[in-house]
Structures are given as structure tokens and as C-alpha cells.
mmCIF file of C-alpha atoms and ligand atoms in Angstrom:
data_model
loop_
_atom_site.group_PDB
_atom_site.id
_atom_site.type_symbol
_atom_site.label_atom_id
_atom_site.label_comp_id
_atom_site.label_asym_id
_atom_site.label_seq_id
_atom_site.Cartn_x
_atom_site.Cartn_y
_atom_site.Cartn_z
ATOM 1 C CA UNK A 1 53.565 -66.521 40.347
ATOM 2 C CA UNK A 2 50.584 -66.625 38.474
ATOM 3 C CA UNK A 3 49.158 -65.004 35.929
ATOM 4 C CA UNK A 4 48.254 -61.167 36.949
ATOM 5 C CA UNK A 5 44.624 -60.608 34.763
ATOM 6 C CA UNK A 6 44.391 -56.772 34.288
ATOM 7 C CA UNK A 7 40.810 -55.663 34.140
ATOM 8 C CA UNK A 8 41.421 -52.720 32.000
ATOM 9 C CA UNK A 9 39.779 -54.250 29.315
ATOM 10 C CA UNK A 10 36.401 -55.602 31.115
ATOM 11 C CA UNK A 11 34.571 -52.303 30.210
ATOM 12 C CA UNK A 12 35.678 -52.347 26.309
ATOM 13 C CA UNK A 13 34.768 -56.293 26.622
ATOM 14 C CA UNK A 14 31.169 -56.251 28.699
ATOM 15 C CA UNK A 15 30.107 -54.040 25.102
ATOM 16 C CA UNK A 16 31.694 -56.278 23.012
ATOM 17 C CA UNK A 17 29.430 -59.255 24.786
ATOM 18 C CA UNK A 18 26.490 -56.758 24.002
ATOM 19 C CA UNK A 19 28.147 -55.946 20.118
ATOM 20 C CA UNK A 20 28.633 -59.882 19.718
ATOM 21 C CA UNK A 21 25.168 -60.705 20.679
ATOM 22 C CA UNK A 22 23.417 -57.984 18.529
ATOM 23 C CA UNK A 23 25.631 -59.992 15.658
ATOM 24 C CA UNK A 24 24.543 -63.241 16.526
ATOM 25 C CA UNK A 25 20.631 -61.769 16.746
ATOM 26 C CA UNK A 26 21.029 -60.507 13.076
ATOM 27 C CA UNK A 27 23.833 -62.635 11.718
ATOM 28 C CA UNK A 28 22.781 -65.898 12.920
ATOM 29 C CA UNK A 29 25.677 -68.212 15.031
ATOM 30 C CA UNK A 30 28.980 -67.158 14.614
ATOM 31 C CA UNK A 31 32.265 -70.352 14.342
ATOM 32 C CA UNK A 32 32.954 -71.271 17.494
ATOM 33 C CA UNK A 33 29.249 -72.252 17.717
ATOM 34 C CA UNK A 34 29.203 -73.617 14.799
ATOM 35 C CA UNK A 35 32.552 -75.777 14.769
ATOM 36 C CA UNK A 36 31.596 -77.001 18.693
ATOM 37 C CA UNK A 37 28.399 -78.538 16.679
ATOM 38 C CA UNK A 38 30.406 -80.200 15.129
ATOM 39 C CA UNK A 39 32.642 -81.299 17.632
ATOM 40 C CA UNK A 40 35.723 -78.802 16.063
ATOM 41 C CA UNK A 41 37.067 -76.062 18.178
ATOM 42 C CA UNK A 42 37.713 -72.774 16.422
ATOM 43 C CA UNK A 43 39.926 -70.187 17.195
ATOM 44 C CA UNK A 44 42.334 -66.983 15.781
ATOM 45 C CA UNK A 45 45.093 -64.987 17.133
ATOM 46 C CA UNK A 46 44.780 -61.757 19.186
ATOM 47 C CA UNK A 47 46.468 -59.016 19.454
ATOM 48 C CA UNK A 48 46.250 -57.511 22.705
ATOM 49 C CA UNK A 49 46.556 -53.687 21.413
ATOM 50 C CA UNK A 50 42.929 -54.562 20.162
ATOM 51 C CA UNK A 51 40.778 -55.516 22.746
ATOM 52 C CA UNK A 52 39.691 -52.320 23.726
ATOM 53 C CA UNK A 53 38.753 -52.010 19.856
ATOM 54 C CA UNK A 54 34.641 -52.840 20.865
ATOM 55 C CA UNK A 55 34.142 -54.018 17.177
ATOM 56 C CA UNK A 56 37.437 -55.911 17.437
ATOM 57 C CA UNK A 57 36.094 -57.599 20.553
ATOM 58 C CA UNK A 58 32.869 -58.146 19.722
ATOM 59 C CA UNK A 59 34.408 -60.514 16.715
ATOM 60 C CA UNK A 60 36.389 -62.410 19.035
ATOM 61 C CA UNK A 61 33.508 -63.112 21.455
ATOM 62 C CA UNK A 62 31.452 -64.650 18.469
ATOM 63 C CA UNK A 63 32.776 -66.225 16.437
ATOM 64 C CA UNK A 64 36.437 -67.755 18.162
ATOM 65 C CA UNK A 65 36.299 -70.135 21.194
ATOM 66 C CA UNK A 66 40.162 -70.254 21.283
ATOM 67 C CA UNK A 67 42.361 -67.604 21.329
ATOM 68 C CA UNK A 68 46.006 -67.791 20.903
ATOM 69 C CA UNK A 69 48.541 -64.305 21.825
ATOM 70 C CA UNK A 70 50.195 -63.196 18.315
ATOM 71 C CA UNK A 71 52.868 -61.508 19.862
ATOM 72 C CA UNK A 72 52.711 -61.637 24.025
ATOM 73 C CA UNK A 73 53.601 -65.167 24.651
ATOM 74 C CA UNK A 74 56.966 -64.719 22.911
ATOM 75 C CA UNK A 75 59.569 -64.454 24.417
ATOM 76 C CA UNK A 76 60.917 -61.258 23.757
ATOM 77 C CA UNK A 77 57.387 -60.221 25.332
ATOM 78 C CA UNK A 78 57.713 -62.821 28.130
ATOM 79 C CA UNK A 79 61.358 -61.897 29.099
ATOM 80 C CA UNK A 80 62.290 -58.511 27.647
ATOM 81 C CA UNK A 81 65.361 -58.155 29.746
ATOM 82 C CA UNK A 82 67.174 -61.556 31.478
ATOM 83 C CA UNK A 83 65.378 -63.225 34.946
ATOM 84 C CA UNK A 84 62.845 -60.102 34.452
ATOM 85 C CA UNK A 85 59.047 -61.436 33.304
ATOM 86 C CA UNK A 86 56.331 -59.122 32.070
ATOM 87 C CA UNK A 87 53.068 -60.882 31.908
ATOM 88 C CA UNK A 88 50.809 -58.056 31.552
ATOM 89 C CA UNK A 89 49.891 -58.003 27.556
ATOM 90 C CA UNK A 90 49.440 -61.663 27.657
ATOM 91 C CA UNK A 91 47.340 -61.472 30.914
ATOM 92 C CA UNK A 92 44.870 -58.557 28.945
ATOM 93 C CA UNK A 93 44.485 -61.453 26.515
ATOM 94 C CA UNK A 94 43.773 -63.821 29.478
ATOM 95 C CA UNK A 95 41.208 -61.823 31.290
ATOM 96 C CA UNK A 96 39.236 -61.360 27.770
ATOM 97 C CA UNK A 97 39.213 -65.105 27.292
ATOM 98 C CA UNK A 98 38.278 -65.534 31.144
ATOM 99 C CA UNK A 99 35.546 -62.888 31.114
ATOM 100 C CA UNK A 100 33.913 -64.754 27.600
ATOM 101 C CA UNK A 101 34.386 -68.306 28.383
ATOM 102 C CA UNK A 102 37.200 -68.347 25.522
ATOM 103 C CA UNK A 103 39.931 -71.085 25.461
ATOM 104 C CA UNK A 104 43.909 -70.155 25.638
ATOM 105 C CA UNK A 105 46.840 -71.155 23.824
ATOM 106 C CA UNK A 106 50.058 -70.613 24.448
ATOM 107 C CA UNK A 107 53.114 -69.314 20.748
ATOM 108 C CA UNK A 108 55.541 -69.692 21.594
ATOM 109 C CA UNK A 109 58.322 -71.114 23.984
ATOM 110 C CA UNK A 110 61.634 -71.951 21.260
ATOM 111 C CA UNK A 111 62.084 -69.317 18.330
ATOM 112 C CA UNK A 112 64.263 -68.123 15.898
ATOM 113 C CA UNK A 113 62.493 -64.601 15.772
ATOM 114 C CA UNK A 114 60.568 -62.508 18.499
ATOM 115 C CA UNK A 115 63.621 -63.110 20.728
ATOM 116 C CA UNK A 116 65.237 -60.316 22.600
ATOM 117 C CA UNK A 117 68.480 -59.352 21.108
ATOM 118 C CA UNK A 118 70.097 -59.992 25.075
ATOM 119 C CA UNK A 119 68.851 -63.505 24.652
ATOM 120 C CA UNK A 120 70.230 -63.882 20.491
ATOM 121 C CA UNK A 121 73.660 -62.448 22.545
ATOM 122 C CA UNK A 122 73.516 -65.221 25.387
ATOM 123 C CA UNK A 123 72.867 -68.330 23.354
ATOM 124 C CA UNK A 124 76.589 -67.251 21.242
ATOM 125 C CA UNK A 125 77.981 -68.199 25.075
ATOM 126 C CA UNK A 126 77.185 -71.812 23.898
ATOM 127 C CA UNK A 127 75.417 -75.122 25.676
ATOM 128 C CA UNK A 128 75.321 -74.672 29.059
ATOM 129 C CA UNK A 129 74.463 -71.150 29.355
ATOM 130 C CA UNK A 130 71.420 -72.120 26.724
ATOM 131 C CA UNK A 131 70.365 -74.561 28.342
ATOM 132 C CA UNK A 132 70.104 -72.687 32.052
ATOM 133 C CA UNK A 133 68.145 -70.097 29.770
ATOM 134 C CA UNK A 134 65.950 -72.436 28.840
ATOM 135 C CA UNK A 135 65.191 -74.366 32.044
ATOM 136 C CA UNK A 136 64.855 -70.392 33.601
ATOM 137 C CA UNK A 137 62.825 -69.330 30.453
ATOM 138 C CA UNK A 138 59.820 -72.314 31.095
ATOM 139 C CA UNK A 139 60.411 -71.852 35.047
ATOM 140 C CA UNK A 140 59.109 -68.555 34.869
ATOM 141 C CA UNK A 141 56.392 -68.959 32.234
ATOM 142 C CA UNK A 142 55.044 -72.705 32.571
ATOM 143 C CA UNK A 143 54.052 -72.730 36.526
ATOM 144 C CA UNK A 144 52.727 -68.442 35.703
ATOM 145 C CA UNK A 145 50.375 -69.438 32.454
ATOM 146 C CA UNK A 146 48.719 -73.110 33.963
ATOM 147 C CA UNK A 147 45.970 -73.619 34.661
ATOM 148 C CA UNK A 148 45.029 -70.739 31.508
ATOM 149 C CA UNK A 149 47.030 -72.223 29.093
ATOM 150 C CA UNK A 150 47.230 -76.430 28.417
ATOM 151 C CA UNK A 151 48.698 -76.443 24.767
ATOM 152 C CA UNK A 152 51.966 -74.717 23.839
ATOM 153 C CA UNK A 153 53.932 -74.537 20.836
ATOM 154 C CA UNK A 154 56.880 -75.901 22.552
ATOM 155 C CA UNK A 155 59.172 -75.053 19.135
ATOM 156 C CA UNK A 156 58.432 -72.925 15.980
ATOM 157 C CA UNK A 157 59.488 -73.593 12.610
ATOM 158 C CA UNK A 158 62.673 -75.653 13.114
ATOM 159 C CA UNK A 159 62.842 -77.248 10.092
ATOM 160 C CA UNK A 160 64.833 -75.641 6.879
ATOM 161 C CA UNK A 161 62.839 -74.595 3.825
ATOM 162 C CA UNK A 162 63.767 -76.633 1.289
ATOM 163 C CA UNK A 163 65.608 -75.582 -2.081
ATOM 164 C CA UNK A 164 63.872 -74.375 -5.159
ATOM 165 C CA UNK A 165 60.453 -72.291 -3.451
ATOM 166 C CA UNK A 166 60.242 -69.586 -4.888
ATOM 167 C CA UNK A 167 58.003 -68.309 -2.347
ATOM 168 C CA UNK A 168 60.372 -68.170 0.760
ATOM 169 C CA UNK A 169 64.036 -67.090 1.154
ATOM 170 C CA UNK A 170 66.135 -70.174 1.167
ATOM 171 C CA UNK A 171 66.973 -70.322 4.842
ATOM 172 C CA UNK A 172 70.919 -71.419 6.069
ATOM 173 C CA UNK A 173 70.083 -75.277 7.354
ATOM 174 C CA UNK A 174 71.963 -78.624 8.628
ATOM 175 C CA UNK A 175 70.923 -80.891 7.295
ATOM 176 C CA UNK A 176 67.096 -80.956 7.706
ATOM 177 C CA UNK A 177 66.721 -78.384 10.305
ATOM 178 C CA UNK A 178 66.956 -74.200 9.929
ATOM 179 C CA UNK A 179 70.332 -72.771 11.495
ATOM 180 C CA UNK A 180 69.741 -71.060 14.466
ATOM 181 C CA UNK A 181 70.778 -69.533 17.415
ATOM 182 C CA UNK A 182 69.119 -72.315 19.416
ATOM 183 C CA UNK A 183 70.817 -74.865 16.921
ATOM 184 C CA UNK A 184 74.341 -73.220 17.080
ATOM 185 C CA UNK A 185 73.709 -73.065 21.143
ATOM 186 C CA UNK A 186 73.090 -76.652 21.373
ATOM 187 C CA UNK A 187 73.019 -78.846 18.376
ATOM 188 C CA UNK A 188 70.394 -80.817 16.656
ATOM 189 C CA UNK A 189 69.103 -82.437 19.706
ATOM 190 C CA UNK A 190 68.117 -78.496 20.945
ATOM 191 C CA UNK A 191 63.946 -78.965 19.709
ATOM 192 C CA UNK A 192 64.536 -83.185 21.680
ATOM 193 C CA UNK A 193 65.427 -81.318 24.995
ATOM 194 C CA UNK A 194 63.448 -78.573 24.499
ATOM 195 C CA UNK A 195 60.010 -80.798 24.567
ATOM 196 C CA UNK A 196 61.784 -82.784 27.798
ATOM 197 C CA UNK A 197 61.989 -79.528 29.638
ATOM 198 C CA UNK A 198 58.511 -78.637 28.949
ATOM 199 C CA UNK A 199 56.893 -82.120 30.404
ATOM 200 C CA UNK A 200 59.066 -82.233 32.818
ATOM 201 C CA UNK A 201 57.719 -79.255 34.249
ATOM 202 C CA UNK A 202 53.919 -80.140 33.693
ATOM 203 C CA UNK A 203 53.114 -83.662 33.217
ATOM 204 C CA UNK A 204 49.391 -82.945 31.204
ATOM 205 C CA UNK A 205 50.292 -80.015 29.071
ATOM 206 C CA UNK A 206 49.803 -81.076 25.592
ATOM 207 C CA UNK A 207 53.233 -80.285 23.624
ATOM 208 C CA UNK A 208 53.091 -78.937 19.961
ATOM 209 C CA UNK A 209 55.824 -78.590 17.031
ATOM 210 C CA UNK A 210 54.332 -75.702 15.061
ATOM 211 C CA UNK A 211 55.305 -75.562 10.878
ATOM 212 C CA UNK A 212 54.557 -73.686 7.959
ATOM 213 C CA UNK A 213 54.782 -74.436 4.530
ATOM 214 C CA UNK A 214 53.527 -78.164 4.357
ATOM 215 C CA UNK A 215 50.560 -77.379 2.433
ATOM 216 C CA UNK A 216 50.561 -77.078 -1.319
ATOM 217 C CA UNK A 217 51.334 -79.445 -4.038
ATOM 218 C CA UNK A 218 55.159 -78.859 -5.010
ATOM 219 C CA UNK A 219 58.034 -80.045 -4.595
ATOM 220 C CA UNK A 220 59.598 -77.613 -1.930
ATOM 221 C CA UNK A 221 56.977 -78.594 0.037
ATOM 222 C CA UNK A 222 57.034 -82.735 -0.251
ATOM 223 C CA UNK A 223 60.488 -82.205 0.836
ATOM 224 C CA UNK A 224 59.577 -79.959 3.560
ATOM 225 C CA UNK A 225 56.596 -82.378 4.930
ATOM 226 C CA UNK A 226 59.548 -85.058 4.786
ATOM 227 C CA UNK A 227 61.329 -83.177 6.647
ATOM 228 C CA UNK A 228 59.088 -82.730 9.206
ATOM 229 C CA UNK A 229 57.987 -86.333 9.300
ATOM 230 C CA UNK A 230 61.915 -87.273 9.929
ATOM 231 C CA UNK A 231 61.962 -84.754 12.534
ATOM 232 C CA UNK A 232 58.786 -86.052 14.424
ATOM 233 C CA UNK A 233 59.739 -89.564 13.695
ATOM 234 C CA UNK A 234 63.184 -89.157 15.361
ATOM 235 C CA UNK A 235 61.666 -87.656 18.045
ATOM 236 C CA UNK A 236 58.611 -90.494 18.777
ATOM 237 C CA UNK A 237 60.864 -92.748 18.218
ATOM 238 C CA UNK A 238 63.366 -91.572 21.177
ATOM 239 C CA UNK A 239 60.281 -91.416 23.575
ATOM 240 C CA UNK A 240 60.466 -87.137 23.330
ATOM 241 C CA UNK A 241 57.055 -85.820 24.483
ATOM 242 C CA UNK A 242 55.964 -84.134 21.681
ATOM 243 C CA UNK A 243 51.591 -84.963 21.355
ATOM 244 C CA UNK A 244 50.728 -82.643 17.770
ATOM 245 C CA UNK A 245 51.615 -81.347 15.302
ATOM 246 C CA UNK A 246 50.955 -77.566 14.157
ATOM 247 C CA UNK A 247 49.710 -76.561 10.802
ATOM 248 C CA UNK A 248 50.807 -73.489 10.140
ATOM 249 C CA UNK A 249 48.395 -73.313 6.830
ATOM 250 C CA UNK A 250 49.497 -69.562 5.843
ATOM 251 C CA UNK A 251 48.001 -70.322 2.311
ATOM 252 C CA UNK A 252 49.360 -69.133 -1.321
ATOM 253 C CA UNK A 253 47.102 -69.343 -3.561
ATOM 254 C CA UNK A 254 50.248 -69.220 -6.678
ATOM 255 C CA UNK A 255 51.044 -72.945 -4.756
ATOM 256 C CA UNK A 256 48.805 -75.674 -5.947
ATOM 257 C CA UNK A 257 46.773 -77.995 -3.807
ATOM 258 C CA UNK A 258 45.537 -81.479 -4.194
ATOM 259 C CA UNK A 259 44.543 -83.307 -0.895
ATOM 260 C CA UNK A 260 45.955 -86.617 -2.074
ATOM 261 C CA UNK A 261 49.533 -85.758 -0.828
ATOM 262 C CA UNK A 262 48.402 -83.586 1.686
ATOM 263 C CA UNK A 263 46.519 -86.238 3.239
ATOM 264 C CA UNK A 264 49.012 -88.750 3.453
ATOM 265 C CA UNK A 265 51.105 -86.393 4.877
ATOM 266 C CA UNK A 266 48.653 -86.310 7.669
ATOM 267 C CA UNK A 267 48.031 -89.874 7.771
ATOM 268 C CA UNK A 268 51.552 -90.384 8.500
ATOM 269 C CA UNK A 269 51.624 -87.807 11.243
ATOM 270 C CA UNK A 270 48.607 -90.122 13.300
ATOM 271 C CA UNK A 271 50.136 -92.876 12.631
ATOM 272 C CA UNK A 272 52.789 -91.587 15.089
ATOM 273 C CA UNK A 273 50.212 -91.030 17.542
ATOM 274 C CA UNK A 274 50.350 -87.075 17.210
ATOM 275 C CA UNK A 275 47.223 -84.806 17.307
ATOM 276 C CA UNK A 276 47.175 -82.041 14.042
ATOM 277 C CA UNK A 277 45.607 -79.069 14.772
ATOM 278 C CA UNK A 278 45.468 -76.239 11.772
ATOM 279 C CA UNK A 279 47.294 -72.920 14.211
ATOM 280 C CA UNK A 280 47.338 -70.380 12.091
ATOM 281 C CA UNK A 281 45.138 -69.987 8.662
ATOM 282 C CA UNK A 282 44.978 -67.693 6.554
ATOM 283 C CA UNK A 283 45.945 -67.239 2.845
ATOM 284 C CA UNK A 284 48.380 -65.243 0.417
ATOM 285 C CA UNK A 285 46.464 -64.008 -3.081
ATOM 286 C CA UNK A 286 48.037 -64.859 -6.379
ATOM 287 C CA UNK A 287 50.363 -62.232 -7.738
ATOM 288 C CA UNK A 288 47.566 -62.011 -10.985
ATOM 289 C CA UNK A 289 43.847 -61.382 -9.107
ATOM 290 C CA UNK A 290 41.182 -62.626 -10.646
ATOM 291 C CA UNK A 291 38.929 -59.946 -11.728
ATOM 292 C CA UNK A 292 36.314 -58.283 -9.147
ATOM 293 C CA UNK A 293 35.425 -58.788 -5.562
ATOM 294 C CA UNK A 294 33.358 -62.229 -6.075
ATOM 295 C CA UNK A 295 35.670 -63.932 -7.837
ATOM 296 C CA UNK A 296 38.976 -63.258 -6.093
ATOM 297 C CA UNK A 297 36.829 -64.214 -2.396
ATOM 298 C CA UNK A 298 35.277 -67.463 -4.058
ATOM 299 C CA UNK A 299 39.005 -68.217 -5.308
ATOM 300 C CA UNK A 300 40.208 -68.060 -1.667
ATOM 301 C CA UNK A 301 37.068 -70.069 -0.359
ATOM 302 C CA UNK A 302 37.389 -72.723 -2.625
ATOM 303 C CA UNK A 303 40.973 -72.903 -1.077
ATOM 304 C CA UNK A 304 40.074 -73.388 2.067
ATOM 305 C CA UNK A 305 37.475 -75.616 1.928
ATOM 306 C CA UNK A 306 39.973 -77.964 0.546
ATOM 307 C CA UNK A 307 42.891 -77.704 2.558
ATOM 308 C CA UNK A 308 40.454 -77.597 5.791
ATOM 309 C CA UNK A 309 38.199 -80.514 5.127
ATOM 310 C CA UNK A 310 41.393 -83.005 4.022
ATOM 311 C CA UNK A 311 42.487 -81.907 7.591
ATOM 312 C CA UNK A 312 38.915 -82.401 8.855
ATOM 313 C CA UNK A 313 39.079 -85.309 7.087
ATOM 314 C CA UNK A 314 42.183 -86.629 8.807
ATOM 315 C CA UNK A 315 40.879 -86.291 12.573
ATOM 316 C CA UNK A 316 42.393 -83.030 12.989
ATOM 317 C CA UNK A 317 39.732 -81.253 15.813
ATOM 318 C CA UNK A 318 40.849 -78.278 16.353
ATOM 319 C CA UNK A 319 41.270 -74.342 13.876
ATOM 320 C CA UNK A 320 43.229 -71.655 13.946
ATOM 321 C CA UNK A 321 42.515 -68.354 11.679
ATOM 322 C CA UNK A 322 46.028 -65.766 12.570
ATOM 323 C CA UNK A 323 43.114 -62.635 13.005
ATOM 324 C CA UNK A 324 39.180 -62.697 11.863
ATOM 325 C CA UNK A 325 39.318 -59.838 9.779
ATOM 326 C CA UNK A 326 41.539 -58.828 6.764
ATOM 327 C CA UNK A 327 42.435 -55.310 7.965
ATOM 328 C CA UNK A 328 44.046 -56.814 11.146
ATOM 329 C CA UNK A 329 46.260 -59.322 9.248
ATOM 330 C CA UNK A 330 49.845 -59.169 9.297
ATOM 331 C CA UNK A 331 49.286 -59.807 5.253
ATOM 332 C CA UNK A 332 47.924 -56.138 5.660
ATOM 333 C CA UNK A 333 51.216 -54.911 7.583
ATOM 334 C CA UNK A 334 53.902 -57.062 6.628
ATOM 335 C CA UNK A 335 56.570 -55.914 3.885
ATOM 336 C CA UNK A 336 57.829 -59.647 2.905
ATOM 337 C CA UNK A 337 54.027 -60.742 2.206
ATOM 338 C CA UNK A 338 51.700 -56.871 1.564
ATOM 339 C CA UNK A 339 50.692 -57.321 -2.027
ATOM 340 C CA UNK A 340 52.872 -55.258 -4.602
ATOM 341 C CA UNK A 341 49.791 -54.256 -6.036
ATOM 342 C CA UNK A 342 48.535 -51.906 -3.781
ATOM 343 C CA UNK A 343 45.105 -54.701 -3.145
ATOM 344 C CA UNK A 344 44.797 -55.791 0.144
ATOM 345 C CA UNK A 345 44.973 -59.865 0.312
ATOM 346 C CA UNK A 346 41.513 -60.998 1.428
ATOM 347 C CA UNK A 347 43.195 -64.138 3.285
ATOM 348 C CA UNK A 348 40.883 -63.894 6.668
ATOM 349 C CA UNK A 349 36.835 -64.964 7.115
ATOM 350 C CA UNK A 350 35.697 -61.268 7.357
ATOM 351 C CA UNK A 351 36.849 -58.408 5.437
ATOM 352 C CA UNK A 352 37.658 -54.873 5.790
ATOM 353 C CA UNK A 353 34.270 -53.501 7.415
ATOM 354 C CA UNK A 354 33.751 -56.812 9.581
ATOM 355 C CA UNK A 355 31.113 -58.329 7.578
ATOM 356 C CA UNK A 356 31.492 -62.609 6.730
ATOM 357 C CA UNK A 357 32.886 -63.814 3.454
ATOM 358 C CA UNK A 358 33.170 -66.570 1.052
ATOM 359 C CA UNK A 359 35.682 -67.855 3.140
ATOM 360 C CA UNK A 360 33.772 -67.727 6.536
ATOM 361 C CA UNK A 361 31.065 -69.934 4.574
ATOM 362 C CA UNK A 362 33.625 -71.981 3.695
ATOM 363 C CA UNK A 363 35.046 -72.813 6.980
ATOM 364 C CA UNK A 364 31.432 -73.731 8.004
ATOM 365 C CA UNK A 365 30.998 -76.094 4.487
ATOM 366 C CA UNK A 366 34.552 -77.518 5.999
ATOM 367 C CA UNK A 367 33.267 -78.332 9.524
ATOM 368 C CA UNK A 368 29.993 -80.026 8.325
ATOM 369 C CA UNK A 369 32.261 -82.694 5.841
ATOM 370 C CA UNK A 370 33.432 -84.672 8.689
ATOM 371 C CA UNK A 371 29.360 -85.575 9.955
ATOM 372 C CA UNK A 372 28.503 -86.944 6.662
HETATM 373 O O1 LIG B 1 51.690 -61.545 12.652
HETATM 374 C C1 LIG B 1 53.092 -61.396 13.959
HETATM 375 C C2 LIG B 1 53.067 -60.537 13.494
HETATM 376 O O2 LIG B 1 52.487 -59.497 14.483
HETATM 377 C C3 LIG B 1 54.784 -60.584 14.523
HETATM 378 O O3 LIG B 1 55.573 -59.574 14.733
HETATM 379 C C4 LIG B 1 55.735 -61.529 14.155
HETATM 380 C C5 LIG B 1 56.538 -61.407 14.887
HETATM 381 O O4 LIG B 1 56.339 -62.059 16.238
HETATM 382 O O5 LIG B 1 55.327 -63.162 13.844
HETATM 383 C C6 LIG B 1 53.984 -63.041 13.657
HETATM 384 O O6 LIG B 1 53.251 -64.284 13.576
HETATM 385 C C7 LIG B 1 54.227 -65.003 12.793
HETATM 386 C C8 LIG B 1 53.788 -66.241 14.215
HETATM 387 O O7 LIG B 1 54.099 -66.242 15.275
HETATM 388 C C9 LIG B 1 54.538 -68.013 13.505
HETATM 389 N N1 LIG B 1 54.577 -68.029 12.284
HETATM 390 C C10 LIG B 1 54.219 -67.002 11.051
HETATM 391 C C11 LIG B 1 53.570 -65.959 11.860
HETATM 392 C C12 LIG B 1 53.434 -64.759 10.599
HETATM 393 O O8 LIG B 1 54.739 -63.815 10.472
#
């Protein structure tokens, strides 16, 4: 079986190519080209249901070189019923990528969210069942998505949030790890098992551990960084085939940032021989907004320049945002993260109308820092 490439978005894609060329002629190069000129790969999350929208598609064509499916490669989408695989939503992203010469990354093989109900129920049946379901999922997905996807988030968000974090609900935990159906079925070794199972099926795939809440300068962020480091050290020490750490970088303006502790963490990760990627960048604005859009956008841009500049200085070469335009962001639709004051977070490079904001420019500046 291979990834079926539906052609239904190709008309939209051709139009998008035209619009993107027009946009580039008017506005200069997009982030994809500017990043590439600096030896960096820039990309974004894509929602397949929006690919028919020519403006959305044109933004992708102009700005992104690497695409990651926002939901289409999660378990609920790929194996909605046990043993029945559905590659059509992922296939429309793959055909769009192919039509425009873009690369894909995969997200996510093992996660405690976006699980179909049958999976949650079956995992409760114990270790043997969990192990065979994981094997069957990888057998169904990895050969089918090869060669389009050469980099997968194998395990997502396995580390528990630490005490005292006022922004994120405390997660039930067993030691450093989040208490999930996978942990309950297989014990703490499930992470190592997942990486080994992925490597057995594809020797050259890049295998990434992906998590959030690792960028800020607070005691709870530092504690989570130490938890992630302990996990990565344990995996590397056991010769477990993990290749990279994905920093989601869902940044919070209400959380302070200082480059030093973040850089020290990235150095420690790099010393383990792992690559570092920024996988889901966006910014949640402060509860108390600065007055006026220019001040708001400047605050977001300043934070992005610092965080991404630090990551690039520490050898990160891949940066993805979680969407391009504020209006398409989960920050504009998920009740947990939406603003309570009726405003929409301006946490992505393009505004609602698709205009490039200060955050777009901040990325350009950050991409340039590593040259100097
Ligand atoms: O943005 C995604 C949203 O549209 C989905 O409904 C949700 C569940 O599949 O996942 C969101 O993406 C998350 C990502 O997969 C993992 N890191 C946090 C992202 C935002 O919640």
C-alpha cells in the first residue's frame, strides 16, 4: 500500500501557485526562500480541509518549504476503526506537497490525544494487546507514508507538566511521565518501545520526541526541561534510536523568557547527539494586552526573535509554525486557549487578512542571526 494521492486539490493548487508568484512579485521572497538562503528549513502545519481555499494555498506555497499535517496523521485520522486505515486526508496534503515541491513531516504516532475510542478501550486490555496494536499501526502507516515522510514525531507529549504551572492544568503523572493509556498499558518503557519499533521498520527515518512548555524562564519550565533531559538521557543511554527533540514552542507572553537557561538546555540536548527542531511555534498574547496593534505585534515579534534566535544559535535548523495566519490558528478556536476578551491572538506570521506582520519580520531577522 502506498500513500494515495487524491488530485482534487490540484486545480486549487495551480491557482495557488499563480497567486503565490503574484504575491512574491509584490512582496518579495517568502519565509521558505529566505530560510533556505540561510541554511534553514521553514515550514508550517496544514489543515487539509482548507487546501481548496486559494488564498490559504497561496500562503503555503509562498511561505513554507516543509508541511506537517495538523490532524491528518494522528491515530484517529489514520486508523479510525481497528484495522481500517484511511490515508485520504493525509493524501491531499501529500499531493499538494508534491505539486509544489514541498517536504512533509509526520505528527504523531504515539500520543494520548486524538486517539479513536476503540484504541483507548483496547489499550485497557493490557500490555500484549497494546504492543500488537502499536506494531500493527506502524506496519500500516510507515511503509505507506514512505518515501513522502522521512521525519516522524514518534512520541508526543509524554512528559508530565510540573507543579506550580499556572498556565497549564496539572497532569496526572507517574514520576516524570504523564499518566496516559500508553503508560498504563506498557509502563514507562513504552516510549523506548515505540522508538525501537519505528526504527525496526525504517532504518533511515528521523525519529523525533516532541513536547511543549520547554522555552520559558520559570521554575516549572526548568523542572519540565530537567524531566525531558532525564528521559532523553535514559533513551540515549539505552541505545534507543531517538534522533531529535521537537520543541513545540507554543510560547506564552505571560511567561518570562531569558536566552541563557533555554540555551543551556539546548546545549545539553545537542551533547546527547540529538538534533533540535522547532515544530509548532505560535504565541499566546498576554492577558493584559499592550495598547494598540503595533505594540502587540512588536511584543510578539520580540519574543519570537529571542526564542528562535537562541534555538538557531544552538544548532536548530528546522522551524515550523502551527499555521501561518492568525485566523486559521487553534488559538482562535480552542476554548482553553482563546482569549477571554474577544480579541484574537496575533501569534502567527500573517494577520487575518494574510498581511505579513512584525512576527514575519522577526523570523527573517532570526534566520539571519546564524550567518553573523
Ligand atoms: O491544532 C490541532 C487541533 O486542530 C486539533 O484539534 C488538536 C487535536 O488533534 O491538535 C491540535 O494540535 C496540537 C498538536 O497536535 C500537538 N501540540 C499541541 C497542538 C495544539 O493543541
